Amino acid sequence: MSESVSFEVKGQVGWITLTRPKAMNALNREMLDAMIETLKAWEGDAGVRVVALTATGTAFCAGADLKATGSAQPGEMDLLDTIVAFFDRLRAFPKPVIAAVNGLALAGGLETVLCCDFVIAAETARFGDAHSNFGVFPGGGGAAVLPRKIPENIAKYMLFTGDALPAQDMKLYGLVSEVVADAELVGRVQAIGDKLAEKSPLVLRKMKKVADEATDKSRADALRHELLELRNHQRSYDMAEGVRAFAEKRKPDFKGY
């Protein structure tokens, strides 16, 4: 485990908390390796149905730890390779992932947010690409994914200026789902996670897959994909259980298959 990131399961919500506040929770190899391994474990853990990602201090994450970039030996992964591997793992995680943004989310911190399914932000949180401020080019979705999440002109403004925008603005632009008081952030995200954990894990996994792939398809192809998943889902235990529970006026007991 790492001293720079902690892991805890509350109910059926797995919490990842970045714990390098003095370094603005900048990402280093130790943190990234620990998060990748934990996500691998939680992917197959039926006791973890939702993942929430947050941090301590005034920053959510300021991006990559530029002091720790170093150089890799031939054939070894460098810091950028490891960050991309983490982003790929987080983006493709089959269960709901919530970003609980407590403070500044800059550069790779913003790209981490872009890998999550939706964002709950504290009132004092701010979001910025920031790469242009240091002559660094984004490599985890800043230029490629941000314009898919918010209006293109706002994305370009953030990319070109390097400015950080407040949470309320990012809610207006569509990146943030909800803004809450700083002291209420963890409790609110836990409540949302608990709510999602009561749903069918199978339904959420399939919904996430169809929704993630829809933007790269025509509307007709996306609708065909959705219908195919529905046909397959009609054979599942969870759908049969949901229909039985509805008829019997009771809470369903979903199993995830």
Coordinates of C-alpha atoms in Angstrom, one line a residue:
M1 CA 0.0 0.0 0.0
S2 CA 1.0 3.7 -0.3
E3 CA 1.3 6.5 2.2
S4 CA 0.2 8.8 -0.6
V5 CA -3.2 7.3 -1.2
S6 CA -5.6 5.4 1.0
F7 CA -8.4 2.9 0.3
E8 CA -11.5 2.2 2.3
V9 CA -14.8 0.4 1.7
K10 CA -17.8 2.0 3.3
G11 CA -20.9 -0.1 2.8
Q12 CA -20.4 -1.1 -0.8
V13 CA -18.6 2.0 -1.9
G14 CA -14.9 1.8 -2.4
W15 CA -13.2 5.1 -1.5
I16 CA -9.9 6.1 -3.0
T17 CA -8.4 9.2 -1.2
L18 CA -5.3 11.0 -2.4
T19 CA -3.2 11.9 0.7
R20 CA -0.4 14.1 -0.5
P21 CA -1.9 17.5 0.4
K22 CA 1.5 19.3 0.7
A23 CA 2.2 18.3 -2.9
M24 CA -1.3 19.2 -4.0
N25 CA -1.9 15.4 -4.5
A26 CA 0.3 15.3 -7.6
L27 CA 0.5 11.8 -9.0
N28 CA 3.6 9.8 -8.6
R29 CA 4.4 6.2 -9.5
E30 CA 3.7 4.9 -6.0
M31 CA 0.2 6.4 -6.0
L32 CA -0.5 5.2 -9.5
D33 CA 0.7 1.7 -9.0
A34 CA -1.4 1.4 -5.8
M35 CA -4.6 2.7 -7.4
I36 CA -4.2 0.4 -10.4
E37 CA -3.8 -2.7 -8.2
T38 CA -6.8 -1.7 -6.1
L39 CA -9.0 -1.1 -9.1
K40 CA -8.0 -4.5 -10.4
A41 CA -9.0 -6.1 -7.1
W42 CA -12.3 -4.1 -6.7
E43 CA -13.3 -5.0 -10.3
G44 CA -13.8 -8.6 -9.2
D45 CA -15.1 -7.8 -5.7
A46 CA -18.8 -8.2 -5.5
G47 CA -18.7 -6.3 -2.2
V48 CA -17.6 -3.2 -4.0
R49 CA -20.4 -1.9 -6.3
V50 CA -19.3 1.8 -6.6
V51 CA -16.0 3.6 -6.5
A52 CA -15.6 7.2 -5.3
L53 CA -12.4 9.2 -5.8
T54 CA -11.4 12.2 -3.6
A55 CA -8.5 13.8 -1.9
T56 CA -7.3 15.6 1.3
G57 CA -6.3 19.2 1.6
T58 CA -7.1 22.1 -0.7
A59 CA -6.4 20.3 -4.0
F60 CA -8.1 17.3 -5.5
C61 CA -5.1 16.7 -7.8
A62 CA -2.6 19.1 -9.5
G63 CA -1.7 16.5 -12.1
A64 CA 1.6 14.6 -12.6
D65 CA 4.4 15.1 -10.2
L66 CA 6.8 16.8 -12.6
K67 CA 9.6 16.4 -10.1
A68 CA 9.2 12.6 -10.3
T69 CA 9.2 12.1 -14.0
G70 CA 12.7 10.8 -14.2
S71 CA 13.7 8.5 -17.1
A72 CA 12.8 4.9 -17.5
Q73 CA 15.2 2.1 -18.6
P74 CA 14.6 0.7 -22.1
G75 CA 11.5 -1.5 -22.0
E76 CA 10.3 -0.1 -18.7
M77 CA 7.2 2.1 -18.2
D78 CA 7.9 5.8 -17.4
L79 CA 5.6 8.0 -15.4
L80 CA 3.5 9.0 -18.5
D81 CA 3.0 5.3 -19.4
T82 CA 1.9 4.6 -15.8
I83 CA -0.5 7.6 -15.8
V84 CA -2.1 6.5 -19.0
A85 CA -2.4 2.9 -17.7
F86 CA -4.2 4.4 -14.6
F87 CA -6.5 6.5 -16.8
D88 CA -7.3 3.5 -19.0
R89 CA -8.1 1.3 -16.0
L90 CA -10.3 4.1 -14.4
R91 CA -12.1 5.0 -17.6
A92 CA -12.9 1.3 -18.4
F93 CA -13.8 0.3 -14.9
P94 CA -17.1 -1.6 -15.3
K95 CA -18.8 -0.2 -12.1
P96 CA -19.9 3.4 -11.5
V97 CA -17.1 5.8 -10.6
I98 CA -17.8 9.1 -8.9
A99 CA -15.3 12.0 -8.7
A100 CA -15.8 13.8 -5.4
V101 CA -13.8 16.9 -6.2
N102 CA -12.7 18.7 -3.0
G103 CA -10.4 21.4 -4.4
L104 CA -8.2 22.2 -7.4
A105 CA -8.4 19.7 -10.2
L106 CA -5.7 20.7 -12.7
A107 CA -3.9 19.1 -15.7
G108 CA -3.8 15.3 -14.9
G109 CA -6.2 16.0 -12.0
L110 CA -8.8 17.3 -14.5
E111 CA -8.0 14.3 -16.7
T112 CA -8.6 12.0 -13.8
V113 CA -12.0 13.7 -13.4
L114 CA -12.7 13.1 -17.1
C115 CA -12.3 9.4 -16.5
C116 CA -15.1 9.3 -14.0
D117 CA -18.8 8.7 -14.8
F118 CA -20.0 11.9 -13.1
V119 CA -18.7 14.6 -10.7
I120 CA -19.9 15.9 -7.4
A121 CA -17.9 19.0 -6.5
A122 CA -17.4 21.1 -3.3
E123 CA -18.2 24.8 -3.6
T124 CA -14.6 25.8 -3.5
A125 CA -13.5 23.3 -6.2
R126 CA -11.9 24.7 -9.4
F127 CA -11.2 23.0 -12.6
G128 CA -8.4 23.8 -15.2
D129 CA -6.3 22.1 -17.8
A130 CA -3.2 24.2 -16.9
H131 CA -0.8 22.4 -19.3
S132 CA -0.3 25.5 -21.4
N133 CA 1.0 27.3 -18.3
F134 CA 4.1 25.1 -18.2
G135 CA 4.5 24.4 -21.9
V136 CA 3.4 20.8 -21.3
F137 CA 1.1 19.0 -23.7
P138 CA -1.9 17.0 -22.3
G139 CA -1.7 13.2 -22.8
G140 CA -4.7 11.8 -20.8
G141 CA -7.7 13.5 -22.4
G142 CA -7.3 17.2 -21.8
A143 CA -7.5 18.1 -25.5
A144 CA -9.1 14.9 -26.7
V145 CA -11.9 14.3 -24.1
L146 CA -12.7 17.7 -22.6
P147 CA -14.4 19.0 -25.7
R148 CA -16.7 15.9 -25.6
K149 CA -17.7 16.7 -22.0
I150 CA -18.3 20.5 -22.2
P151 CA -18.9 23.0 -25.1
E152 CA -16.0 23.1 -27.5
N153 CA -15.4 26.8 -27.2
I154 CA -15.3 26.5 -23.3
A155 CA -12.9 23.6 -23.6
K156 CA -10.6 25.6 -25.9
Y157 CA -10.7 28.5 -23.6
M158 CA -9.6 26.3 -20.7
L159 CA -6.9 24.6 -22.8
F160 CA -5.5 27.8 -24.3
T161 CA -5.6 30.1 -21.2
G162 CA -4.7 27.5 -18.6
D163 CA -7.2 29.2 -16.3
A164 CA -9.2 27.3 -13.6
L165 CA -12.9 27.8 -13.5
P166 CA -15.2 27.4 -10.4
A167 CA -17.4 24.5 -9.7
Q168 CA -20.6 26.4 -10.4
D169 CA -19.4 27.4 -13.8
M170 CA -18.5 23.8 -14.6
K171 CA -21.9 22.7 -13.5
L172 CA -23.4 25.2 -15.9
Y173 CA -21.2 23.8 -18.7
G174 CA -22.2 20.2 -17.9
L175 CA -19.0 18.7 -16.4
V176 CA -20.2 18.8 -12.8
S177 CA -23.5 17.1 -11.8
E178 CA -23.9 18.7 -8.4
V179 CA -22.2 21.3 -6.2
V180 CA -22.4 21.0 -2.4
A181 CA -20.9 22.7 0.6
D182 CA -17.4 21.6 1.3
A183 CA -18.3 19.9 4.6
E184 CA -21.1 17.9 2.9
L185 CA -19.0 16.5 0.0
V186 CA -18.1 13.1 1.4
G187 CA -21.5 12.5 3.0
R188 CA -23.3 13.4 -0.2
V189 CA -21.2 11.2 -2.4
Q190 CA -21.5 8.3 0.1
A191 CA -25.3 8.7 -0.1
I192 CA -25.3 8.6 -3.9
G193 CA -23.0 5.6 -3.8
D194 CA -25.3 3.8 -1.4
K195 CA -28.2 4.5 -3.7
L196 CA -26.4 3.1 -6.7
A197 CA -25.3 0.0 -4.7
E198 CA -29.0 -0.9 -4.3
K199 CA -29.4 -1.1 -8.1
S200 CA -28.7 -4.1 -10.3
P201 CA -24.9 -4.2 -10.8
L202 CA -25.6 -5.9 -14.1
V203 CA -27.9 -3.2 -15.3
L204 CA -25.4 -0.4 -14.3
R205 CA -22.5 -2.2 -16.0
K206 CA -24.4 -2.6 -19.3
M207 CA -25.8 0.9 -19.2
K208 CA -22.3 2.3 -18.7
K209 CA -21.0 0.2 -21.6
V210 CA -23.7 1.4 -24.0
A211 CA -23.5 5.0 -22.8
D212 CA -19.7 5.1 -23.1
E213 CA -19.7 3.8 -26.6
A214 CA -22.7 5.8 -27.9
T215 CA -20.8 8.9 -28.7
D216 CA -18.5 7.1 -31.2
K217 CA -21.5 5.6 -33.1
S218 CA -24.3 6.8 -35.2
R219 CA -27.7 7.1 -33.4
A220 CA -29.0 4.1 -35.3
D221 CA -25.9 1.9 -34.3
A222 CA -26.2 3.1 -30.7
L223 CA -29.9 2.1 -30.6
R224 CA -29.1 -1.3 -32.1
H225 CA -26.4 -1.8 -29.4
E226 CA -28.9 -0.9 -26.7
L227 CA -31.5 -3.3 -28.1
L228 CA -29.0 -6.1 -28.3
E229 CA -28.0 -5.6 -24.6
L230 CA -31.7 -5.6 -23.7
R231 CA -32.3 -8.9 -25.5
N232 CA -29.4 -10.4 -23.6
H233 CA -30.5 -8.9 -20.3
Q234 CA -34.0 -10.4 -20.6
R235 CA -32.3 -13.8 -19.7
S236 CA -30.7 -12.4 -16.5
Y237 CA -31.5 -13.2 -12.9
D238 CA -31.6 -9.5 -12.0
M239 CA -34.4 -8.7 -14.5
A240 CA -36.5 -11.6 -13.4
E241 CA -35.9 -10.6 -9.7
G242 CA -36.8 -7.0 -10.4
V243 CA -40.1 -8.0 -12.1
R244 CA -40.9 -10.4 -9.3
A245 CA -40.1 -7.8 -6.6
F246 CA -42.3 -5.2 -8.4
A247 CA -45.2 -7.7 -8.6
E248 CA -44.8 -8.7 -4.9
K249 CA -44.3 -5.0 -3.8
R250 CA -41.0 -5.6 -2.1
K251 CA -37.4 -4.5 -2.5
P252 CA -35.5 -6.5 -5.1
D253 CA -32.4 -8.5 -4.1
F254 CA -30.1 -8.1 -7.1
K255 CA -27.2 -10.5 -7.6
G256 CA -25.4 -9.0 -10.6
Y257 CA -26.0 -11.8 -13.1

